[in-house]
XYZ file of C-alpha atoms in Angstrom:
745
model
C 11.428 3.368 67.455
C 13.747 5.844 65.699
C 14.258 3.381 62.835
C 10.425 3.014 62.343
C 9.984 6.825 62.288
C 12.802 7.198 59.699
C 11.238 4.450 57.512
C 7.866 6.179 57.740
C 9.432 9.485 56.660
C 11.212 7.757 53.744
C 7.870 6.231 52.651
C 6.056 9.558 52.773
C 8.785 11.141 50.660
C 8.601 8.372 48.111
C 4.830 8.713 47.797
C 5.137 12.479 47.522
C 7.500 11.926 44.590
C 5.042 9.385 43.112
C 7.461 6.497 43.918
C 6.779 3.437 45.897
C 9.118 1.028 47.836
C 9.775 -2.059 45.760
C 12.529 -4.282 46.930
C 15.441 -5.175 44.609
C 14.982 -8.884 45.336
C 11.466 -8.839 43.734
C 13.152 -8.364 40.408
C 15.066 -11.643 40.482
C 13.002 -13.715 42.829
C 9.489 -14.842 41.525
C 8.358 -15.831 45.011
C 9.107 -12.391 46.442
C 7.510 -10.749 43.340
C 4.376 -12.760 43.996
C 4.218 -11.473 47.503
C 5.086 -7.859 46.722
C 2.963 -7.069 43.697
C -0.514 -7.100 45.355
C 0.735 -4.444 47.849
C 2.234 -2.393 45.050
C -1.129 -2.418 43.236
C -2.940 -1.258 46.325
C -0.554 1.766 46.495
C -0.993 2.608 42.851
C -4.798 2.679 42.945
C -5.119 5.948 44.882
C -2.787 7.748 42.479
C -4.655 6.460 39.510
C -7.806 8.089 40.926
C -6.044 11.283 41.830
C -6.455 14.493 39.849
C -2.785 14.276 38.596
C -2.967 10.871 37.058
C -6.595 10.153 36.460
C -7.186 9.419 32.788
C -9.576 11.939 31.105
C -11.546 9.043 29.612
C -13.578 7.070 32.171
C -13.272 4.001 29.975
C -9.434 4.124 30.360
C -9.814 4.828 34.074
C -11.953 1.759 34.629
C -9.654 -0.341 32.416
C -6.670 0.442 34.657
C -8.649 0.258 37.832
C -10.112 -3.269 37.324
C -6.700 -4.588 36.483
C -5.049 -3.044 39.553
C -7.917 -4.330 41.801
C -7.398 -7.849 40.282
C -3.614 -7.703 41.012
C -4.387 -6.507 44.558
C -6.619 -9.679 44.842
C -9.793 -7.547 45.347
C -11.802 -9.763 42.971
C -15.263 -8.484 43.848
C -14.441 -4.828 43.157
C -12.393 -5.787 40.071
C -15.448 -7.451 38.511
C -17.526 -4.427 39.260
C -15.018 -2.135 37.630
C -14.682 -4.403 34.623
C -18.524 -4.388 34.257
C -18.477 -0.510 34.257
C -15.645 -0.471 31.667
C -17.714 -2.718 29.373
C -20.841 -0.547 29.744
C -18.805 2.572 29.016
C -17.176 0.879 26.073
C -20.315 -0.137 24.361
C -24.029 -0.030 25.095
C -26.433 -2.912 24.935
C -23.970 -5.535 26.238
C -22.095 -5.419 22.853
C -18.797 -5.450 24.788
C -19.805 -8.170 27.150
C -16.961 -10.420 25.964
C -14.399 -7.738 26.619
C -11.456 -8.928 28.765
C -13.231 -12.158 29.521
C -9.946 -13.857 30.417
C -9.513 -11.549 33.406
C -13.073 -12.102 34.348
C -12.732 -15.903 34.340
C -9.540 -15.625 36.362
C -11.286 -13.473 38.985
C -14.359 -15.762 39.128
C -12.178 -18.870 39.385
C -10.178 -17.397 42.251
C -13.241 -16.514 44.115
C -14.849 -19.940 43.439
C -11.643 -21.676 44.482
C -11.724 -19.936 47.855
C -15.426 -20.263 48.491
C -15.729 -23.923 47.468
C -12.275 -24.964 48.599
C -11.528 -26.693 45.283
C -8.516 -26.674 43.025
C -8.047 -23.719 40.597
C -8.553 -25.921 37.541
C -11.876 -27.274 38.922
C -12.972 -23.792 39.753
C -12.054 -22.448 36.342
C -13.988 -25.190 34.612
C -16.975 -24.437 36.708
C -17.020 -20.694 36.136
C -16.229 -21.096 32.406
C -19.277 -23.318 31.890
C -21.514 -20.936 33.781
C -20.228 -17.934 31.779
C -20.531 -19.684 28.403
C -24.171 -20.543 29.007
C -25.024 -17.167 30.244
C -23.547 -15.206 27.267
C -25.836 -13.973 24.441
C -25.301 -16.230 21.532
C -23.899 -13.473 19.245
C -20.952 -13.068 21.609
C -19.992 -16.731 21.522
C -17.970 -16.340 18.292
C -15.807 -13.610 19.920
C -14.611 -15.839 22.727
C -11.732 -17.468 20.909
C -10.150 -14.113 19.972
C -10.846 -12.693 23.437
C -9.287 -15.549 25.272
C -6.219 -15.933 22.968
C -3.825 -13.971 25.068
C -0.186 -13.964 24.107
C 1.639 -15.555 27.029
C 4.989 -15.277 25.262
C 4.791 -11.626 24.616
C 3.346 -10.786 28.162
C 6.240 -12.664 29.629
C 8.651 -10.831 27.437
C 7.228 -7.416 28.408
C 7.226 -8.404 32.137
C 10.867 -9.258 31.887
C 11.705 -6.033 30.179
C 10.011 -3.994 32.958
C 11.624 -5.960 35.705
C 15.070 -5.688 34.122
C 14.711 -1.877 34.224
C 14.124 -2.145 37.975
C 17.480 -4.007 38.635
C 19.416 -2.398 41.401
C 16.572 -0.096 42.464
C 14.486 -0.316 45.651
C 11.780 2.148 44.574
C 9.538 2.361 41.496
C 7.770 5.424 39.950
C 4.058 5.520 39.376
C 4.007 4.918 35.590
C 6.481 2.024 35.781
C 4.515 0.481 38.685
C 1.298 0.709 36.745
C 2.930 -0.942 33.633
C 4.464 -3.635 35.812
C 1.147 -4.428 37.529
C -0.600 -4.681 34.195
C 2.072 -6.831 32.469
C 2.272 -9.095 35.543
C -1.486 -9.530 35.428
C -1.555 -10.422 31.790
C 1.219 -13.040 32.119
C -0.227 -14.373 35.375
C -3.800 -14.693 34.008
C -3.090 -16.196 30.624
C -0.371 -18.558 31.760
C -2.898 -19.796 34.371
C -5.964 -20.208 32.232
C -5.125 -20.273 28.582
C -4.473 -23.944 27.824
C -7.533 -25.066 29.877
C -10.005 -22.428 28.662
C -9.082 -22.958 25.011
C -9.733 -26.685 25.417
C -13.065 -26.020 27.185
C -14.048 -23.585 24.463
C -13.098 -26.004 21.719
C -15.270 -28.592 23.451
C -18.233 -26.253 23.693
C -17.866 -25.171 20.051
C -17.740 -28.782 19.016
C -21.173 -29.296 20.672
C -22.664 -26.197 18.924
C -20.897 -26.056 15.485
C -19.711 -28.233 12.632
C -16.374 -26.823 11.512
C -14.485 -28.066 8.431
C -11.237 -26.938 6.839
C -10.449 -27.777 3.286
C -7.825 -26.939 0.749
C -9.262 -26.030 -2.641
C -7.458 -25.977 -5.898
C -8.360 -22.705 -7.572
C -6.784 -21.444 -10.747
C -3.829 -23.758 -10.152
C -3.290 -22.522 -6.582
C -4.160 -23.761 -3.153
C -6.592 -21.804 -1.080
C -7.620 -22.914 2.423
C -11.312 -22.556 3.314
C -13.058 -22.785 6.680
C -16.726 -23.771 6.719
C -18.794 -23.351 9.885
C -22.396 -24.460 10.436
C -24.610 -24.640 13.457
C -25.430 -28.215 14.304
C -29.127 -27.533 14.748
C -29.420 -26.198 11.155
C -29.722 -29.363 9.032
C -31.265 -27.910 5.785
C -29.214 -26.078 3.121
C -28.744 -22.380 3.930
C -27.437 -19.300 2.157
C -23.619 -19.045 2.464
C -21.977 -15.875 3.862
C -18.506 -15.840 2.361
C -15.508 -13.787 3.543
C -12.182 -13.543 1.698
C -9.516 -13.107 4.425
C -5.818 -12.383 4.164
C -5.480 -12.297 7.900
C -5.318 -16.056 8.378
C -5.582 -17.224 11.988
C -8.169 -17.392 14.769
C -10.153 -14.759 13.004
C -11.221 -17.319 10.382
C -13.075 -19.258 13.012
C -14.666 -16.022 14.401
C -15.993 -14.930 10.998
C -17.299 -18.353 10.253
C -18.975 -18.862 13.612
C -20.451 -15.368 13.434
C -22.251 -16.259 10.254
C -23.460 -19.550 11.675
C -24.770 -17.842 14.822
C -26.999 -15.728 12.605
C -28.275 -18.945 11.030
C -26.202 -18.951 7.792
C -23.291 -21.164 6.620
C -20.136 -19.349 7.331
C -17.386 -19.777 4.710
C -13.930 -18.094 5.111
C -11.427 -18.442 2.348
C -7.731 -17.434 2.857
C -5.888 -15.762 0.065
C -2.898 -17.218 -1.895
C 0.062 -17.954 0.268
C -1.792 -18.076 3.568
C -2.409 -20.951 6.053
C -1.909 -24.122 3.968
C -1.046 -22.425 0.703
C 2.498 -22.501 -0.588
C 1.760 -20.161 -3.465
C 3.038 -16.669 -3.867
C 1.317 -14.055 -1.644
C 0.627 -10.956 -3.684
C -2.031 -8.970 -1.781
C -4.939 -7.565 -3.749
C -3.835 -8.873 -7.137
C -5.819 -12.149 -7.588
C -8.982 -11.650 -5.578
C -11.227 -11.069 -8.615
C -10.367 -14.322 -10.446
C -10.036 -16.481 -7.264
C -13.203 -15.426 -5.585
C -15.251 -16.214 -8.623
C -14.213 -19.875 -8.455
C -14.605 -20.061 -4.680
C -18.259 -18.786 -5.025
C -18.703 -21.394 -7.713
C -17.550 -24.076 -5.362
C -19.444 -23.123 -2.194
C -22.668 -22.494 -4.095
C -22.804 -26.187 -5.251
C -22.107 -27.787 -1.834
C -24.898 -29.878 -0.151
C -25.065 -27.455 2.791
C -25.674 -24.450 0.419
C -28.994 -23.455 -1.015
C -27.138 -21.975 -4.031
C -27.179 -18.316 -2.847
C -24.126 -16.471 -1.550
C -23.606 -13.120 0.253
C -20.279 -11.557 1.214
C -19.270 -9.534 4.201
C -16.157 -8.118 5.814
C -14.195 -5.027 6.514
C -10.995 -3.312 5.204
C -9.124 -5.807 3.025
C -12.152 -8.047 3.344
C -14.277 -5.124 2.174
C -11.981 -4.592 -0.873
C -12.352 -8.252 -1.707
C -16.031 -7.903 -2.322
C -15.498 -5.243 -4.888
C -12.917 -7.423 -6.424
C -15.510 -10.208 -6.464
C -18.089 -8.016 -8.383
C -15.692 -7.090 -11.099
C -16.549 -10.570 -12.455
C -19.930 -11.184 -11.001
C -20.894 -14.799 -10.292
C -24.655 -15.582 -10.621
C -24.850 -17.110 -7.204
C -23.564 -13.931 -5.554
C -26.758 -12.127 -4.593
C -25.464 -9.287 -2.341
C -22.343 -7.860 -0.725
C -21.836 -5.870 2.490
C -18.422 -4.111 2.080
C -17.465 -2.462 5.408
C -14.742 0.180 5.612
C -13.458 -1.155 2.183
C -9.972 -0.392 1.233
C -9.967 1.732 -2.039
C -6.960 0.062 -3.593
C -4.910 2.735 -5.363
C -7.361 5.394 -4.036
C -6.764 5.554 -0.316
C -4.243 2.780 0.149
C -1.320 2.247 -0.179
C -1.488 5.879 -1.269
C -4.021 8.483 -0.323
C -4.750 10.835 -3.199
C -1.422 9.675 -4.709
C 0.727 10.110 -1.650
C 2.268 6.828 -0.514
C 2.160 6.176 3.242
C 4.963 4.625 5.246
C 2.502 2.298 7.000
C 2.204 0.292 3.770
C 5.546 -1.416 4.454
C 4.485 -2.279 8.061
C 1.261 -3.812 6.722
C 3.041 -5.736 3.921
C 5.286 -7.392 6.427
C 2.350 -8.059 8.764
C 0.585 -10.194 6.127
C 3.640 -11.729 4.326
C 6.139 -12.512 7.118
C 4.505 -15.893 7.599
C 1.373 -17.988 6.729
C -0.725 -16.294 9.270
C -0.191 -12.711 10.607
C 2.886 -11.468 12.430
C 1.071 -9.708 15.298
C 4.263 -9.126 17.352
C 6.004 -7.358 14.594
C 2.953 -5.371 13.451
C 2.155 -4.117 16.893
C 5.753 -3.218 17.765
C 5.197 0.591 17.601
C 8.632 1.316 18.902
C 10.312 -0.648 16.088
C 8.239 0.920 13.332
C 8.485 4.399 14.669
C 12.220 3.948 14.748
C 12.266 2.677 11.166
C 10.125 5.557 9.856
C 12.176 8.100 11.834
C 15.516 6.613 10.551
C 14.383 6.847 7.003
C 13.117 10.494 7.504
C 16.304 11.648 9.079
C 18.542 9.899 6.530
C 17.084 11.949 3.676
C 17.115 8.785 1.499
C 14.542 7.999 -1.147
C 11.190 6.588 -0.100
C 12.125 3.562 -2.227
C 14.889 2.719 0.265
C 12.435 2.309 3.235
C 12.264 -1.476 2.869
C 15.960 -1.829 2.902
C 16.200 0.486 5.950
C 13.777 -1.853 7.705
C 16.159 -4.683 7.128
C 13.693 -6.578 4.859
C 13.634 -5.703 1.206
C 10.144 -6.235 -0.316
C 9.215 -6.832 -3.953
C 5.657 -5.930 -3.215
C 6.620 -2.588 -1.812
C 8.754 -1.855 -4.802
C 6.095 -2.933 -7.195
C 3.471 -0.723 -5.567
C 5.847 2.318 -5.753
C 6.162 1.660 -9.523
C 2.511 2.822 -9.940
C 2.186 6.323 -8.440
C -0.781 7.162 -10.596
C -4.142 5.330 -10.573
C -3.149 3.289 -13.575
C -4.118 -0.115 -15.073
C -2.270 -1.941 -12.346
C -4.751 -0.752 -9.765
C -7.742 -0.513 -12.040
C -7.678 -4.210 -12.969
C -8.148 -5.226 -9.274
C -11.627 -3.776 -8.780
C -14.372 -2.374 -11.018
C -13.327 0.596 -13.074
C -15.649 3.128 -14.662
C -18.122 1.262 -16.944
C -17.560 -1.968 -14.920
C -19.803 -0.416 -12.186
C -22.733 -0.191 -14.690
C -22.908 -4.041 -14.683
C -23.213 -4.404 -10.924
C -26.996 -4.944 -10.380
C -27.080 -6.803 -7.017
C -28.152 -5.022 -3.807
C -25.262 -3.623 -1.773
C -24.927 -2.203 1.705
C -21.804 -0.094 2.539
C -20.813 0.952 6.039
C -18.080 3.355 7.040
C -17.454 6.129 9.598
C -16.380 9.644 9.976
C -13.184 8.457 11.670
C -12.581 5.472 9.344
C -9.109 5.326 7.810
C -10.729 3.796 4.677
C -13.679 6.165 4.444
C -12.325 7.634 1.251
C -12.145 4.196 -0.394
C -15.550 3.068 0.890
C -17.213 6.250 -0.537
C -15.248 6.005 -3.762
C -16.955 2.630 -4.584
C -20.297 4.033 -3.472
C -19.960 7.170 -5.670
C -18.683 5.367 -8.725
C -21.392 2.683 -8.577
C -24.126 5.395 -8.539
C -22.305 7.445 -11.201
C -22.193 4.609 -13.724
C -25.363 2.811 -12.668
C -28.298 5.183 -12.154
C -30.401 2.277 -10.848
C -27.827 0.928 -8.369
C -29.551 -0.680 -5.446
C -26.788 0.430 -3.095
C -27.272 1.798 0.508
C -24.895 3.653 2.794
C -24.717 3.821 6.531
C -22.177 6.292 7.900
C -21.756 7.636 11.447
C -19.263 8.472 14.210
C -17.364 5.163 13.809
C -13.593 4.435 13.386
C -12.150 1.662 11.297
C -13.006 -1.011 13.788
C -16.427 0.297 14.867
C -17.804 0.525 11.412
C -17.345 -3.237 10.896
C -18.385 -4.333 14.518
C -20.456 -2.013 16.641
C -20.544 1.648 17.656
C -18.120 2.142 20.593
C -19.479 4.652 23.107
C -16.352 6.740 22.900
C -14.508 7.472 19.634
C -11.360 9.605 19.659
C -11.839 10.054 23.454
C -15.265 11.596 22.984
C -18.729 10.119 23.616
C -20.922 9.519 20.562
C -24.683 10.023 20.511
C -26.704 7.195 21.998
C -28.580 6.630 18.671
C -25.221 5.846 16.953
C -24.429 3.066 19.279
C -25.697 0.373 16.928
C -24.513 -3.129 16.168
C -23.045 -3.193 12.693
C -23.092 -6.964 12.923
C -26.840 -6.973 13.503
C -27.255 -4.518 10.667
C -25.236 -6.652 8.214
C -27.131 -9.895 8.997
C -30.519 -8.290 9.097
C -29.622 -7.035 5.567
C -28.837 -10.667 4.671
C -32.112 -11.740 6.066
C -33.808 -9.094 3.961
C -32.064 -9.979 0.704
C -31.447 -13.686 1.077
C -34.440 -14.843 3.188
C -37.221 -12.368 2.281
C -37.109 -10.751 5.684
C -37.832 -7.160 6.777
C -35.716 -4.331 5.451
C -33.530 -2.963 8.256
C -35.168 -0.026 10.010
C -32.283 2.293 9.655
C -32.343 2.198 5.850
C -34.981 4.790 5.227
C -33.217 6.176 2.131
C -29.999 5.457 0.035
C -27.839 7.552 2.378
C -28.260 7.132 6.117
C -25.984 9.383 8.178
C -25.857 10.292 11.897
C -25.587 13.950 12.735
C -23.239 14.165 15.763
C -24.354 16.229 18.718
C -27.965 16.030 17.691
C -28.716 12.338 18.548
C -30.461 11.937 15.197
C -30.090 10.091 11.970
C -30.893 11.721 8.595
C -31.836 9.956 5.428
C -31.341 11.358 1.845
C -31.293 10.008 -1.677
C -27.769 10.972 -2.591
C -24.592 12.357 -1.130
C -25.191 15.893 -2.447
C -28.382 15.963 -0.314
C -26.406 15.558 2.854
C -26.022 19.398 2.653
C -28.078 22.159 1.124
C -25.849 25.127 1.757
C -22.075 25.960 1.864
C -19.729 28.139 3.820
C -16.646 29.291 2.032
C -13.595 29.770 4.380
C -11.048 31.935 2.569
C -7.328 31.894 3.373
C -7.160 35.321 4.939
C -6.077 36.530 8.318
C -9.078 37.582 10.316
C -7.130 40.711 11.413
C -7.501 41.975 7.835
C -11.137 41.068 7.273
C -14.448 41.216 9.087
C -15.079 37.655 8.221
C -13.048 34.742 6.749
C -16.336 33.693 5.195
C -16.489 36.721 2.968
C -14.652 36.837 -0.335
C -11.562 39.211 -0.206
C -12.034 42.425 -2.013
C -8.436 42.467 -3.319
C -5.940 39.794 -3.924
C -2.957 39.081 -1.556
C -1.166 35.971 -0.292
C 0.409 34.408 2.724
C 3.886 33.206 2.180
C 5.129 29.849 3.622
C 8.658 28.482 3.521
C 9.439 24.844 4.106
C 13.041 23.672 4.345
C 13.078 19.994 3.406
C 16.737 19.699 4.489
C 15.891 20.579 8.081
C 15.227 17.201 9.805
C 15.587 18.442 13.368
C 12.705 20.907 13.094
C 10.910 21.688 16.301
C 7.173 21.203 16.340
C 4.944 24.236 16.682
C 1.478 24.281 18.266
C -1.668 26.382 18.268
C -2.713 26.739 21.883
C -6.470 26.147 22.170
C -6.637 26.237 25.941
C -4.604 25.258 29.070
C -5.378 21.614 28.313
C -5.511 21.500 24.611
C -3.228 22.396 21.685
C -3.061 21.540 17.941
C 0.146 20.663 16.119
C 0.755 23.242 13.349
C 4.231 22.187 12.098
C 4.631 23.013 8.373
C 1.115 24.561 8.341
C -0.351 28.015 8.422
C -3.300 28.570 10.695
C -6.408 30.570 9.668
C -8.856 31.243 12.472
C -12.503 32.162 11.878
C -14.484 34.645 13.917
C -16.802 33.247 16.692
C -19.847 31.688 15.199
C -23.018 33.458 16.125
C -25.306 30.496 15.538
C -25.236 26.686 15.380
C -24.243 25.162 12.082
C -24.287 21.554 10.937
C -21.316 20.565 8.804
C -22.471 17.617 6.708
C -20.434 16.256 3.830
C -16.809 16.686 2.929
C -14.581 19.685 2.179
C -14.207 20.902 -1.401
C -12.842 24.114 -2.791
C -9.655 25.236 -4.503
C -6.220 26.401 -3.486
C -4.726 29.111 -5.645
C -0.984 28.879 -5.155
C 2.312 29.609 -6.744
C 5.537 27.762 -5.796
C 9.201 27.814 -6.745
C 9.186 24.120 -7.637
C 7.275 21.692 -9.825
C 5.241 19.900 -7.214
C 4.340 19.486 -3.582
C 1.908 17.675 -1.325
C -0.787 19.763 0.394
C -1.912 18.884 3.927
C -5.187 20.360 5.205
C -6.998 20.066 8.520
C -10.250 21.635 9.695
C -10.986 21.825 13.440
C -13.828 23.125 15.598
C -12.751 25.003 18.687
C -15.749 24.614 20.987
C -16.878 27.368 23.491
C -15.242 25.357 26.364
C -11.825 25.356 24.677
C -11.736 21.849 23.291
C -10.707 20.942 19.770
C -12.459 18.528 17.480
C -10.968 17.400 14.150
C -13.695 17.768 11.476
C -11.853 16.835 8.249
C -8.558 16.239 6.673
C -7.190 16.257 3.126
C -3.862 15.331 1.605
C -3.117 15.344 -2.097
C -0.205 15.408 -4.531
C -0.605 18.667 -6.414
C 0.424 17.171 -9.677
C -2.341 14.594 -9.432
C -5.058 16.796 -7.876
C -6.861 17.378 -11.140
C -6.494 13.796 -12.503
C -5.320 10.904 -10.323
C -4.314 8.855 -13.303
C -1.978 11.341 -15.065
C 0.585 13.555 -13.444
C 0.576 17.221 -14.461
C 3.609 19.007 -12.901
C 3.191 22.606 -11.788
C 5.074 25.479 -13.461
C 7.300 27.260 -10.969
C 6.294 30.775 -9.998
C 2.986 30.508 -11.926
C -0.322 30.704 -10.086
C -1.857 27.274 -10.247
C -5.191 25.822 -9.010
C -5.331 22.792 -6.846
C -8.811 21.387 -6.463
C -9.809 19.910 -3.125
C -11.407 16.504 -3.681
C -11.601 13.276 -1.666
C -11.436 14.781 1.785
C -13.022 13.071 4.901
C -16.746 13.267 5.292
C -18.249 14.428 8.611
C -21.695 15.378 9.859
C -21.680 17.208 13.138
C -23.438 20.189 14.777
C -21.007 22.952 15.558
C -22.356 24.964 18.505
C -22.749 28.719 18.545
C -19.784 30.290 20.237
C -17.339 27.924 18.479
C -14.552 28.978 16.080
C -13.210 27.066 13.142
C -9.488 26.552 12.710
C -8.227 25.791 9.250
C -4.686 24.593 8.750
C -3.178 24.536 5.307
C 0.407 23.446 4.664
C 2.845 20.909 3.310
C 3.231 17.184 4.020
C 6.636 16.692 5.604
C 6.866 13.966 8.195
C 8.012 10.343 8.686
C 4.555 8.881 8.065
C 4.323 9.775 4.354
C 6.540 10.011 1.242
C 8.229 13.392 0.935
C 7.737 15.250 -2.261
C 10.867 17.463 -2.785
C 9.302 19.069 -5.895
C 12.014 18.271 -8.524
C 9.486 16.651 -10.856
C 11.183 13.273 -10.621
C 9.264 10.157 -9.475
C 8.630 11.064 -5.817
C 9.673 7.594 -4.676
C 13.207 8.125 -6.117
C 13.752 11.712 -4.855
C 16.224 12.175 -2.069
C 17.080 15.152 0.090
C 19.664 16.089 -2.527
C 16.789 16.874 -4.842
C 15.308 19.384 -2.498
C 17.429 22.343 -3.561
C 16.278 25.649 -2.160
C 13.544 25.653 0.500
C 10.017 25.370 -0.849
C 8.293 28.742 -1.112
C 4.513 28.913 -1.332
C 2.235 31.813 -1.886
C -1.235 30.860 -0.627
C -3.543 33.378 -2.268
C -6.389 34.689 -0.181
C -8.994 33.932 -2.840
C -8.260 30.294 -2.127
C -11.107 28.735 -0.152
C -12.155 25.636 1.569
C -15.915 25.035 1.094
C -17.647 23.616 4.128
C -20.849 21.787 3.410
C -23.763 22.890 5.605
C -27.046 21.164 6.360
C -30.044 23.485 7.117
C -33.466 22.153 8.216
């Protein structure tokens, strides 16, 4: 009896310390692990739902909850939680395919018990039922959704178990991670081979899929063609140019076929079956022309071609129209990379991520997912480079894998002919007379690129038949569908649209004489966040009809930061580039929220006495003097809402020496006042409520994620910490201002 009381007291103490009993033997014995893990999941569930550990976002809560319930073998409640997660993730059943592997596993376990049949037989039965019940437009997503990585989940599970060796208790966070990794390994090792075979069989009944190798410009390109069996007459072809060779090729092809087109997906040089050199971005224009020529002449083609795709696939469409093929009737570039504009450098500042991406697409003939998603590895590489003080050009060597592509890109810090030849440039845009639909988002990493093409097209072709849809979408959402939550916050219901449906209704409109998509009421179609409305205007300048100038002055010395200062003064900032152990500083918004202000100066507005709608992107000018020849500015604008939450409204980064002209560098003269124009910042349209404040951060780019500009005037890629000299001293003059675009009804 004493032993039982003692054991109970130990258990209570463990729970109070957020730890659970977990026998040492479970780490090394899979049979014991199998018996112990359901009980562990049952104990973790109450803590997940407690005030201390409950995720702020309900989507994340239900994500963790359904997994724990599944591990605990509570299949019925797990399915209910999964359903809620999907509904919260995206409206209108757009996320109905989400985590379908776990759903099938749960259903099969329930069917196995109810019908007293083998697990494989139960899995086959529930798979067939689920496949038949899914909306047709979700069918193409199944292959990607079911393609769980058994090897990686096994590796993660082993890592977590190894950390538990010699311990007989486990803390909450490790227990949660262990349950989730165990579930992934258990689920996909149990279902993957069988469900992939079942899916292939279903697809064979529904689609005709062919893979061919084409000889294009002396190189081999692999193309995947997908048609729906029931469509026997020639159809328009929807072509996608894809560097991310792999299962996504089938998805893109099947998606087009599902919308009753022929889907054609061609891989770039060096991918899949091609043994040619893989030089991303360089040969799209010449290759795609020949691919369009080939597909337009096939018996299943009616001779007309449209193109669609996001990011690199969006860039590819702009490459295609540099030399326009007569059969190409329209393009739908989504979140298109602005090569040389926003990637691999944004406003002439190279990003560390470029090396991670290069290795992602060049390590093998497909994509190196394990390497690309290894955040610990890449954070370590970027941090090692940053702390070393070595040149940015040495980053590839530090990674352990020298890259010719990386070095070649660094050789072109300005927007020169190397980048210009890849896509239309200036007068080239005047010759593009096919209809175009661009989609991007306020939180899209390639928004600047997408809008660059849009603006240039309208600048050089006054009759451009080119529409824009922009809303509260991130890089993924603006090429798929509007997720309910973006950056942890809900978006307005009217913004939760299917970008897929929009793209293919556009194709119906242009290629099949269908109805124009309802949302396209004017050239610019933008969603105003926090108003649940869309606005429609003829050009970007009409997104706003007023402006608010935010001057760089301390509100202690002025009645309003929105009033021009009566006399000139400055705020001085010092940045020591040699200090690589600098502690981060934060602006405390509230008890729960703070904003990182390292290497920045904060300017806070007075409390707004009325609602305003910010609509457009930041412009303005920084009047500065520095003790060096160059630096990279870093700007952030936040809303601080009345309830103490912060919302990022816009960002801007630029190399000062390229701010006036991104093609030609113009070094600054030390100690002389210089003007740095603010251009190519991020667009946003959002109602900012009365009672809010605006927080403007201006400062210097100095972190592991970007090149570091030491200001010596040398090529920044070649500068090292030895070039930094004295700390950078900046005088930010108070007549500098950031102009906030405002929309008034």
